[in-house]
Tab-separated table of C-alpha atoms in Angstrom:
chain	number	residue	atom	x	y	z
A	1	UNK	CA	-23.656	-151.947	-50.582
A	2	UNK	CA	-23.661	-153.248	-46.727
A	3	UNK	CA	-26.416	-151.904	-44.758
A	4	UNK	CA	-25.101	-149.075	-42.351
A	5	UNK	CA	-24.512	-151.813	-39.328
A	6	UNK	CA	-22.127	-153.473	-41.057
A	7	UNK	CA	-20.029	-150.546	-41.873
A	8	UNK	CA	-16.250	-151.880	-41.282
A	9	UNK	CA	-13.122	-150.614	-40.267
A	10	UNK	CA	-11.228	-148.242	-43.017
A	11	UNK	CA	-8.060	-145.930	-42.748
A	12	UNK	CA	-8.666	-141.928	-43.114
A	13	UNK	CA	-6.858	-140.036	-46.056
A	14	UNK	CA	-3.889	-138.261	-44.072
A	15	UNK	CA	-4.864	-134.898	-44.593
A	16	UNK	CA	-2.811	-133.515	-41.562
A	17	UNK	CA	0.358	-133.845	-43.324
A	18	UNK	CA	-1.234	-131.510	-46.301
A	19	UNK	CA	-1.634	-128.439	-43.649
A	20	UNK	CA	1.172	-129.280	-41.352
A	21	UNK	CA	3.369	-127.265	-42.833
A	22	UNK	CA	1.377	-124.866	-44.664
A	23	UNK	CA	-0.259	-122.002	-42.806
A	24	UNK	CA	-0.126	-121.304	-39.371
A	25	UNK	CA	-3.510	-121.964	-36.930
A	26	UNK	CA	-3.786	-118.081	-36.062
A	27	UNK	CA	-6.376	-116.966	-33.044
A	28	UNK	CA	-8.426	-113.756	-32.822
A	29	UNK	CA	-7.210	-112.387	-29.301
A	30	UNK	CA	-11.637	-111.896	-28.934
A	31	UNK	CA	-11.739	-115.546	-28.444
A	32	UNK	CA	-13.785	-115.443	-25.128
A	33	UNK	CA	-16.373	-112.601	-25.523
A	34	UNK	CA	-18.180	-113.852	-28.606
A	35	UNK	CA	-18.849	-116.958	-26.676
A	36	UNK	CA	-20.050	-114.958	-24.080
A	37	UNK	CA	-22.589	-112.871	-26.193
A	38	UNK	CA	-24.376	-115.324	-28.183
A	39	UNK	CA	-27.583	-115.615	-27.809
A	40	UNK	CA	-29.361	-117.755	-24.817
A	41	UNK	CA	-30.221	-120.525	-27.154
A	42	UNK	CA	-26.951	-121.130	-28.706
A	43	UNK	CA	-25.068	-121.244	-25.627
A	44	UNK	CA	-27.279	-124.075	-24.597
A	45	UNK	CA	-24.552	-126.098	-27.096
A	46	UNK	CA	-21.261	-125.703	-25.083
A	47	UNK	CA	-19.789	-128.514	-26.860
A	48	UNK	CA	-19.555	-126.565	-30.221
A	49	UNK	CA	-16.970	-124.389	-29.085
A	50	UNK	CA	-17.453	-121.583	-31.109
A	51	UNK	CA	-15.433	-118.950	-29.236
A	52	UNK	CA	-12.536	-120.867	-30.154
A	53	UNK	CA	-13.638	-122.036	-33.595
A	54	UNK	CA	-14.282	-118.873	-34.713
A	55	UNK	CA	-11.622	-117.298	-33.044
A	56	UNK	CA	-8.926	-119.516	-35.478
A	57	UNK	CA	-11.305	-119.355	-38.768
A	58	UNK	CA	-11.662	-115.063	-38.764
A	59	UNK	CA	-8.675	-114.396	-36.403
A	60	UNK	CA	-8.329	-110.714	-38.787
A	61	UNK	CA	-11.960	-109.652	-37.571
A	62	UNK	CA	-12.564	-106.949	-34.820
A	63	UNK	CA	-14.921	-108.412	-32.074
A	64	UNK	CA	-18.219	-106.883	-33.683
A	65	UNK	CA	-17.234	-108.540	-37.108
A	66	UNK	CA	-16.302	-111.920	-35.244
A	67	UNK	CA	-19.354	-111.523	-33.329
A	68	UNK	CA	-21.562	-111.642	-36.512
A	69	UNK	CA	-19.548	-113.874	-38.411
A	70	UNK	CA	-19.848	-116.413	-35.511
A	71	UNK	CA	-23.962	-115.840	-35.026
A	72	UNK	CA	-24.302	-116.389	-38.615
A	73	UNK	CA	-22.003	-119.460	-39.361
A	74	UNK	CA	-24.166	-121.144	-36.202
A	75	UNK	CA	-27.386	-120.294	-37.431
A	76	UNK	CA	-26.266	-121.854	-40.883
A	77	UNK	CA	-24.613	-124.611	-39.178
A	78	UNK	CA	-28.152	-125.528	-36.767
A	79	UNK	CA	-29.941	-125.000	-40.158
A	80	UNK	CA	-27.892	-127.512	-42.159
A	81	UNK	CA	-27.966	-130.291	-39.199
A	82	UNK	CA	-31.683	-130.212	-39.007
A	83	UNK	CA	-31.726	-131.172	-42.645
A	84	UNK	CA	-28.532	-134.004	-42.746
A	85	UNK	CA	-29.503	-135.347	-39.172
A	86	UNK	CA	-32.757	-135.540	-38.584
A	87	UNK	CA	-34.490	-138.984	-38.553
A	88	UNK	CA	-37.956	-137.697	-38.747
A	89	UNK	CA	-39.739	-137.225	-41.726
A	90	UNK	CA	-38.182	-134.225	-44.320
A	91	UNK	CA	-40.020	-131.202	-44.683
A	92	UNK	CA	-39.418	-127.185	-45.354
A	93	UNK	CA	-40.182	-124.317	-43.701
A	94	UNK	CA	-38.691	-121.771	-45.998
A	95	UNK	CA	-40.210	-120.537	-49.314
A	96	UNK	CA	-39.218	-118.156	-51.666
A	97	UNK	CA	-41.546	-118.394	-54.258
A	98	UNK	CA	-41.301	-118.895	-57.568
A	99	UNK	CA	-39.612	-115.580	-58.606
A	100	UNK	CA	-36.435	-113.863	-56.730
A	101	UNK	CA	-35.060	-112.047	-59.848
A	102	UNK	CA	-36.496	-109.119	-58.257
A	103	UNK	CA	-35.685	-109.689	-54.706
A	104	UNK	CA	-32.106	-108.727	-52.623
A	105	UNK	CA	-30.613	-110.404	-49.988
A	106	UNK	CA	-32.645	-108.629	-47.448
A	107	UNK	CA	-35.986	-109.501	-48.746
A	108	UNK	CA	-35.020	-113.325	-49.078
A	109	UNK	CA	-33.383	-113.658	-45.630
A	110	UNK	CA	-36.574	-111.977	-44.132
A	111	UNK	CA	-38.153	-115.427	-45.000
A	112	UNK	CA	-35.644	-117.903	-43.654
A	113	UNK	CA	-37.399	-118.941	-40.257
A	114	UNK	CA	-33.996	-118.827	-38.192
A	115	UNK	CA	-31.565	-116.384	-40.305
A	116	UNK	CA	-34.081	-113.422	-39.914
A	117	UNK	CA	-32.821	-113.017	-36.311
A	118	UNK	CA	-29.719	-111.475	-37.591
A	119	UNK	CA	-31.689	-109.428	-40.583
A	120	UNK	CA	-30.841	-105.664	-38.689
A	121	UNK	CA	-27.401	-106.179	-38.500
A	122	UNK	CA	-27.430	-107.737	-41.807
A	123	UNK	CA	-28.895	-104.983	-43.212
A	124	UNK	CA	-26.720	-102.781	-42.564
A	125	UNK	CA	-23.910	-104.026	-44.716
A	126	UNK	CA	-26.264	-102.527	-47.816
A	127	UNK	CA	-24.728	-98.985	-47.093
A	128	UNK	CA	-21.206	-100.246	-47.080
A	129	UNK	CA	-21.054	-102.776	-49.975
A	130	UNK	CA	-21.166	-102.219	-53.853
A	131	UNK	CA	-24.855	-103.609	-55.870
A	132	UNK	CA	-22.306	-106.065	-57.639
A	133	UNK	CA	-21.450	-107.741	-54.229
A	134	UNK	CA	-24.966	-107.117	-52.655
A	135	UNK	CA	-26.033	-109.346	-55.943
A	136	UNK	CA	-23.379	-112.043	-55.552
A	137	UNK	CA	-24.206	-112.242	-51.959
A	138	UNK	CA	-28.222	-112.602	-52.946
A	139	UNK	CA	-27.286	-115.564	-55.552
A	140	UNK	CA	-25.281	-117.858	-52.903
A	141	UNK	CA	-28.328	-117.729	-50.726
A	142	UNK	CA	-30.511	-118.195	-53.176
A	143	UNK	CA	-28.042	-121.533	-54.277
A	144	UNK	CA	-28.460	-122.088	-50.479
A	145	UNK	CA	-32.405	-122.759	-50.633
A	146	UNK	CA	-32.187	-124.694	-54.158
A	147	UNK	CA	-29.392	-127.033	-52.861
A	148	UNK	CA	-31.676	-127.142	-49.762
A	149	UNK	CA	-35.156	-128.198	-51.142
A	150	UNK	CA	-32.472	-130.873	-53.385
A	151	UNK	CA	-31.802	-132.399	-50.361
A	152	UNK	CA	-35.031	-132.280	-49.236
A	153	UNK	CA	-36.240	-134.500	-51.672
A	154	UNK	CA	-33.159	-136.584	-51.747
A	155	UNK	CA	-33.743	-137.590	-48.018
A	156	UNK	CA	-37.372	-137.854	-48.368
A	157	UNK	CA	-36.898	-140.285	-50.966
A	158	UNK	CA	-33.679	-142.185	-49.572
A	159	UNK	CA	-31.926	-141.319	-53.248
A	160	UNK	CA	-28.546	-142.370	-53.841
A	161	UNK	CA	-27.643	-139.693	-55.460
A	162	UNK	CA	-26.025	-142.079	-58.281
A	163	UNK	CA	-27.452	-139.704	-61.046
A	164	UNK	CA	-25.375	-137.076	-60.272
A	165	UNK	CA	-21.695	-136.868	-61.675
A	166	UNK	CA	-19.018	-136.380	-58.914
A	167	UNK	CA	-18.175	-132.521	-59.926
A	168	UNK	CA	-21.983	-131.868	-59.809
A	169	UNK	CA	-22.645	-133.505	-56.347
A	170	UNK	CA	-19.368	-131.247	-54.864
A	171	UNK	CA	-21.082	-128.223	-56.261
A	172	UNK	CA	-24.435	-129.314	-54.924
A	173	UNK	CA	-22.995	-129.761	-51.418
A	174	UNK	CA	-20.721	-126.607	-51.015
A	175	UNK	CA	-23.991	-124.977	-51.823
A	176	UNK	CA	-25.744	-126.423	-49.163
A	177	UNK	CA	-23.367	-125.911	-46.772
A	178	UNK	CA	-23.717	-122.325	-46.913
A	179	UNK	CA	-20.086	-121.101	-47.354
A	180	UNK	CA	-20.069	-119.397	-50.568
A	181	UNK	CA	-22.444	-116.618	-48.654
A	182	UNK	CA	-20.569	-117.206	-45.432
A	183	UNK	CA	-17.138	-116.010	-47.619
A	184	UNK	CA	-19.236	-113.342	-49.000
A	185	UNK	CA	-20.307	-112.128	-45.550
A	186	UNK	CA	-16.302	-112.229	-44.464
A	187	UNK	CA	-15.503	-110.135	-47.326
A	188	UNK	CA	-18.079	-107.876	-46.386
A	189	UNK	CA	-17.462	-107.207	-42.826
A	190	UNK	CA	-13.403	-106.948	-43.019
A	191	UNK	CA	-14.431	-104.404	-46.018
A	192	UNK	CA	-12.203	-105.496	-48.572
A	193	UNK	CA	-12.177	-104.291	-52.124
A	194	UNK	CA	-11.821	-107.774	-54.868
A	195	UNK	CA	-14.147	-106.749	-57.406
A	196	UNK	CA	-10.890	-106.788	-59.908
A	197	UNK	CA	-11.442	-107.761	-63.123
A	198	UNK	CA	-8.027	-109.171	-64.046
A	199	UNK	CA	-8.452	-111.623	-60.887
A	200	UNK	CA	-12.108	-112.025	-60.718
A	201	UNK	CA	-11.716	-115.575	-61.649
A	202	UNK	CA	-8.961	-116.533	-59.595
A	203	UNK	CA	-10.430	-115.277	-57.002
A	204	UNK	CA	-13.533	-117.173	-57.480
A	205	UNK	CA	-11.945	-120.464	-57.829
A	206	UNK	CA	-9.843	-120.342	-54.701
A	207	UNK	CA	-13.504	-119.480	-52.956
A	208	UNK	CA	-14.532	-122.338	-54.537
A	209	UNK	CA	-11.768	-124.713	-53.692
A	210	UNK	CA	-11.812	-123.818	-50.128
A	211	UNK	CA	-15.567	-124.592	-49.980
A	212	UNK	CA	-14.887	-128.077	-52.045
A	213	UNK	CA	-11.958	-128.530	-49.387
A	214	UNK	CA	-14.597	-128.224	-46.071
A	215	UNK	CA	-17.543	-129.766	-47.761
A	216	UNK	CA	-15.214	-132.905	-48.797
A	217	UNK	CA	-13.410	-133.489	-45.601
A	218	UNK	CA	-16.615	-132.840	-43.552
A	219	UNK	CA	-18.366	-135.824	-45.910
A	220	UNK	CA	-14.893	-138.401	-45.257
A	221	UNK	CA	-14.871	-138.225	-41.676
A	222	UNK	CA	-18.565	-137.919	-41.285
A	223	UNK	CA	-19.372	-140.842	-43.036
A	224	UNK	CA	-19.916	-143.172	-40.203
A	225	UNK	CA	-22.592	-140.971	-38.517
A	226	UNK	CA	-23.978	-140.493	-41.896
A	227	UNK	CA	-24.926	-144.088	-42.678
A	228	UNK	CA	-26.077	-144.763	-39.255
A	229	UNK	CA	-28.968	-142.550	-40.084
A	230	UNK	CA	-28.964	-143.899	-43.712
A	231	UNK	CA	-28.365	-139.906	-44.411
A	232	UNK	CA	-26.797	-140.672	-48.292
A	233	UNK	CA	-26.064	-136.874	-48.840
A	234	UNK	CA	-21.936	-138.049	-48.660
A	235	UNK	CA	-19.519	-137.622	-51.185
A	236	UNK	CA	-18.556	-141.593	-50.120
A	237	UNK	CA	-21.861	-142.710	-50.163
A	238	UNK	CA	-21.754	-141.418	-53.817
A	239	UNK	CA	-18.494	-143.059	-55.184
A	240	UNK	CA	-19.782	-146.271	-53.725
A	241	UNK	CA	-23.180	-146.689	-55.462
A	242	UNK	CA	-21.753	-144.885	-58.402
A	243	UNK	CA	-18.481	-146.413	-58.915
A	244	UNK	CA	-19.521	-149.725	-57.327
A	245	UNK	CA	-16.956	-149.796	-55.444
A	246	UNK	CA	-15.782	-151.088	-51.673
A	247	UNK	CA	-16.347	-148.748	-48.980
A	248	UNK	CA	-12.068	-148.560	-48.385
A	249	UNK	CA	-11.583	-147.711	-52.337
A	250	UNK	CA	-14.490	-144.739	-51.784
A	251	UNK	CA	-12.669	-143.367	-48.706
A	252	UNK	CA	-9.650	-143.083	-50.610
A	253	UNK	CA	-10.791	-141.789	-53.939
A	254	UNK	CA	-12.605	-138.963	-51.814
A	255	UNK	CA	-9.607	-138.334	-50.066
A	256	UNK	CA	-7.989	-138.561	-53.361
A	257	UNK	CA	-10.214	-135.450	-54.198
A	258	UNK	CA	-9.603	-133.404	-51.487
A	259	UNK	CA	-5.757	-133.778	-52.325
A	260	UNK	CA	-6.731	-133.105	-55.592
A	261	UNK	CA	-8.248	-129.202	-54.344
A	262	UNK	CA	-5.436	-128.748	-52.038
A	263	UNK	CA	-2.809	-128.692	-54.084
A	264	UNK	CA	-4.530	-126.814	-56.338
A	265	UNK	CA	-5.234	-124.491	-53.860
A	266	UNK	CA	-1.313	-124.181	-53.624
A	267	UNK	CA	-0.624	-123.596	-57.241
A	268	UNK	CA	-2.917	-120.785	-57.571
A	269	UNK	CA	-2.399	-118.653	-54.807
A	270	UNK	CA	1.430	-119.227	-55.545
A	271	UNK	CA	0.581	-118.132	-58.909
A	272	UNK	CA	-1.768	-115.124	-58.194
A	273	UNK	CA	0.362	-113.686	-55.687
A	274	UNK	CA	3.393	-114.100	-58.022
A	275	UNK	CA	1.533	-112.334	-60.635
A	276	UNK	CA	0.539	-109.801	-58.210
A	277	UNK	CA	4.106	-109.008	-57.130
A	278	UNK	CA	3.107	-109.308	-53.489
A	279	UNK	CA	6.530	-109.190	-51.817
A	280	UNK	CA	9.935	-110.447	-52.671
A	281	UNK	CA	9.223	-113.448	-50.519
A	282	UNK	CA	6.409	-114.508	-52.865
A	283	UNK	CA	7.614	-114.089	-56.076
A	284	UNK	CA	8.222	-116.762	-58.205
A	285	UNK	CA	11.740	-117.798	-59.290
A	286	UNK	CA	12.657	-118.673	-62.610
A	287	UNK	CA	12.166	-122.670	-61.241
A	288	UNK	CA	8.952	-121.927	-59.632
A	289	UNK	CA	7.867	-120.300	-62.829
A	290	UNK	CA	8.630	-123.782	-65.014
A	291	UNK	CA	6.874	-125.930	-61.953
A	292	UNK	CA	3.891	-123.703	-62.448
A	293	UNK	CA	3.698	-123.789	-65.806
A	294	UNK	CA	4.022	-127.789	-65.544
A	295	UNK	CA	1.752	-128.166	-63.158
A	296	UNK	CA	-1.001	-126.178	-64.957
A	297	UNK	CA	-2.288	-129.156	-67.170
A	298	UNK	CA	-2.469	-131.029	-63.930
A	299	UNK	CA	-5.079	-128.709	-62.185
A	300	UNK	CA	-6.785	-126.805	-65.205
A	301	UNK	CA	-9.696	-128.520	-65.222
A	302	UNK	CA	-10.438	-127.081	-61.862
A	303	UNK	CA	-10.527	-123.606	-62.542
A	304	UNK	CA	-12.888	-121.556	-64.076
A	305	UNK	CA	-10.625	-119.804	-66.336
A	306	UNK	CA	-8.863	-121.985	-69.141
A	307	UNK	CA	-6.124	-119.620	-68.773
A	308	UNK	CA	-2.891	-119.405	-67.273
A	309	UNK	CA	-2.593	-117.168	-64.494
A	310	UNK	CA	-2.202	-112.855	-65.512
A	311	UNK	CA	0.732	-111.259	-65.900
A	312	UNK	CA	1.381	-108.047	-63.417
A	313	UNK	CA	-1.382	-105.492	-64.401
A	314	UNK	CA	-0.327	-102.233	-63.425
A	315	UNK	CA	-4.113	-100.809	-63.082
A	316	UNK	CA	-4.050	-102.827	-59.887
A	317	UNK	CA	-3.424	-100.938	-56.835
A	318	UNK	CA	-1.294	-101.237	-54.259
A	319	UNK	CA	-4.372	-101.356	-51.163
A	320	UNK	CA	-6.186	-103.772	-53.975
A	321	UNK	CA	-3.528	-106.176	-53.883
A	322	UNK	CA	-3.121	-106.140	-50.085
A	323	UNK	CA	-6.973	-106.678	-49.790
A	324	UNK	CA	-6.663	-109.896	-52.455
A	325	UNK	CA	-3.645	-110.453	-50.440
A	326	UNK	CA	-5.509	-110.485	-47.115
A	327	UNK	CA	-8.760	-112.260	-48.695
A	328	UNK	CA	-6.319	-115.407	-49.319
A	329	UNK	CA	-4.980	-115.718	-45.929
A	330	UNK	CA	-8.545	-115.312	-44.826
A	331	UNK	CA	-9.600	-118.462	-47.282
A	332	UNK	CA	-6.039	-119.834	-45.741
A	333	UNK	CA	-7.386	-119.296	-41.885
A	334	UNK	CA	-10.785	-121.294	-42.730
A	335	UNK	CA	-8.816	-124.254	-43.724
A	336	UNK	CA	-6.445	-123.999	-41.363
A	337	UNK	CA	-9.152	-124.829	-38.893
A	338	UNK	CA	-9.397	-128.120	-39.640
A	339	UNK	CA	-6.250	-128.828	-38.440
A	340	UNK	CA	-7.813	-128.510	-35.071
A	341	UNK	CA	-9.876	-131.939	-35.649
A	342	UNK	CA	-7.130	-133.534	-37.672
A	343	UNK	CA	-4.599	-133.562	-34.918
A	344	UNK	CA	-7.439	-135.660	-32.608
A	345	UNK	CA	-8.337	-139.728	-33.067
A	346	UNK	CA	-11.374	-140.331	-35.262
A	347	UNK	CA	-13.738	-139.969	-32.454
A	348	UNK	CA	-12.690	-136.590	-31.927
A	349	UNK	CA	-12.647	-136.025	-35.107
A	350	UNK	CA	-16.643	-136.124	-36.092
A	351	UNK	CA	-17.859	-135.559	-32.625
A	352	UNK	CA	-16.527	-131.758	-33.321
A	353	UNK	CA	-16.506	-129.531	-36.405
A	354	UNK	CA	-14.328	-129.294	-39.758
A	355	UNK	CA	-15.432	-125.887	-39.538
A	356	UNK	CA	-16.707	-123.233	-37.721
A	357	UNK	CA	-20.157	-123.522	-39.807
A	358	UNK	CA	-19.521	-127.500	-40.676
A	359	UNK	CA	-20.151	-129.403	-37.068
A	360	UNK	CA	-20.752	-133.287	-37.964
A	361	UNK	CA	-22.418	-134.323	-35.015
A	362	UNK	CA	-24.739	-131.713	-33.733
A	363	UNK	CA	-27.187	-134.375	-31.363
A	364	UNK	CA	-31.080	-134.078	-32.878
A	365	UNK	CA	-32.107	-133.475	-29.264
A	366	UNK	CA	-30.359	-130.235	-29.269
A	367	UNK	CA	-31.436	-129.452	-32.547
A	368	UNK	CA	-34.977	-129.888	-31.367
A	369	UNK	CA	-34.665	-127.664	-28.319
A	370	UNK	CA	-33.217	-125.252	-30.554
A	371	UNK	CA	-36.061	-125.679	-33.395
A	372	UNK	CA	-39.069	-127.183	-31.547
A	373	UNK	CA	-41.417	-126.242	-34.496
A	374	UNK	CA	-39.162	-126.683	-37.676
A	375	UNK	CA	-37.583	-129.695	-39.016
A	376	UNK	CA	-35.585	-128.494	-41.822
């Protein structure tokens, strides 16, 4: 593999022309005051643009939910680039010890040097939410600190990485980047109802597929910055050593995987909201229905259910299928985002974010203002 200086030219997967089309870039009309209200220290970063950026990826929220959602992706987001960018030596400042079977999201986020800041507001969600979300909530940030102290190690030591298999290195890094909890937190705040059994799965898999969606594109268009700080935590970085493969054939097999999750993406919320009956607009015809149904060898292997998608269930409600309804144009609205950075040259493109919580190139000077006494 060629040391990172002799990184050559390669052509980006065209992603734009997989969201042209899709969903429209909608902005919460609270764009400007969250920017206004974060804290000192994270309007230090002008550059990250979060008014605007989380203005398009929660444009449903009222300005106290946006206002959260937006303190919490950027304390996530600071988190995560003190880990990936730094060039100083790799160590934590978070422990959980060796037992959290006992111990709810409150108690664990009390120990996270940076998150705690947000802990009373954060709190407050435990009289509003059920124990089943409270718990699923409590497991993605406790995935959050394992993924973490992986890479940890992983930079310390300069892996590869080439022992992990490709589906276990995605899961790995869409842990790490924090979104399952941040998706959690959105369903929290905007108070909708999706603990429903005959869509649990589906549900969980288009969370998932969003988060695979981010976490890959953020790896593609990062790479450059990634190997000039021999960071090997990138999906490309992986296909390369493991594969053995050029660096061109490794962009385009990741962007091969991001199509991949896209278009799977597609099929099942077609699918759910056909099963659903959502509106007339959204039903399947008797076509769609035989696409679907060939189609569903295509993408079964990434879903969690080796089922087809339910038939109507009439125990559904009518406000539970307008919250699933809602929850999808939410995961929809998070993609949508990256639109923003696809429609700018490749310079743009990893000198801003993918995401509202995913921002590539975060400098390690601000990082160190921000964090003078942690690294990680």
């Amino acid at each position: 593999m060629p040391p990172p200086s002799a990184v050559g030219s390669y052509q980006l997967p065209d992603l734009l022309s997989h969201f042209q089309d899709y969903h429209e870039l909608s902005i919460n009309g609270h764009c400007r005051s969250p920017a206004l209200s974060l804290a000192p220290f994270i309007e230090r970063l002008p550059n990250m643009k979060l008014g605007l950026l989380g203005a398009c990826s929660f444009p449903s929220c009222d300005l106290t939910q946006l206002i959260l959602m937006i303190d919490f992706c950027t304390l996530v987001v600071l988190d995560n680039e003190s880990l990936l960018r730094s060039n100083s030596p790799i160590a934590s400042h978070w422990s959980l010890g060796n037992d959290t079977s006992n111990s709810g999201y409150v108690e664990i986020l009390q120990t996270h040097p940076v998150l705690q800041r947000l802990l009373t507001r954060l709190s407050r969600l435990q009289h509003s939410t059920t124990e089943s979300w409270q718990q699923r909530f409590t497991s993605s940030i406790v995935a959050f600190w394992h993924s973490r102290q992986k890479a940890i190690d992983y930079r310390r030591e300069g892996t590869a990485l080439a022992h992990l298999e490709i589906e276990e290195y995605i899961g790995f890094r869409r842990d790490l980047s924090g979104i399952p909890f941040i998706l959690d937190l959105l369903e929290a705040v905007e108070g909708l109802e999706l603990a429903i059994s005959p869509y649990n799965d589906d549900l969980r898999t288009l969370r998932r597929l969003v988060g695979d969606i981010i976490v890959l594109t953020w790896d593609v268009f990062s790479y450059n910055i990634d190997q000039s700080i021999d960071n090997k935590i990138n999906i490309v970085s992986l296909l390369q050593s493991k594969r053995e493969i050029a660096l061109v054939h490794s962009i385009k097999e990741a962007g091969d995987l991001i199509f991949q999750r896209i278009d799977a993406f597609k099929f099942l919320e077609k699918s759910l909201l056909s099963s659903m009956g959502a509106s007339p607009s959204d039903r399947a015809s008797d076509t769609d229905a035989t696409a679907l149904n060939s189609l569903w060898n295509n993408f079964a292997g990434l879903f969690s259910a080796a089922q087809k998608p339910n038939n109507p269930d009439p125990s559904v409600t009518e406000f539970q299928a307008h919250d699933i309804a809602l929850y999808i144009r939410a995961l929809k609205d998070c993609m949508s985002v990256l639109k923003l950075e696809l429609v700018n040259d490749v310079t743009s493109i990893v000198t801003l974010s993918c995401d509202v919580w995913l921002i590539s190139a975060l400098s390690m000077a601000s990082s160190e203002r921000l964090f003078p006494t942690i690294t990680c």
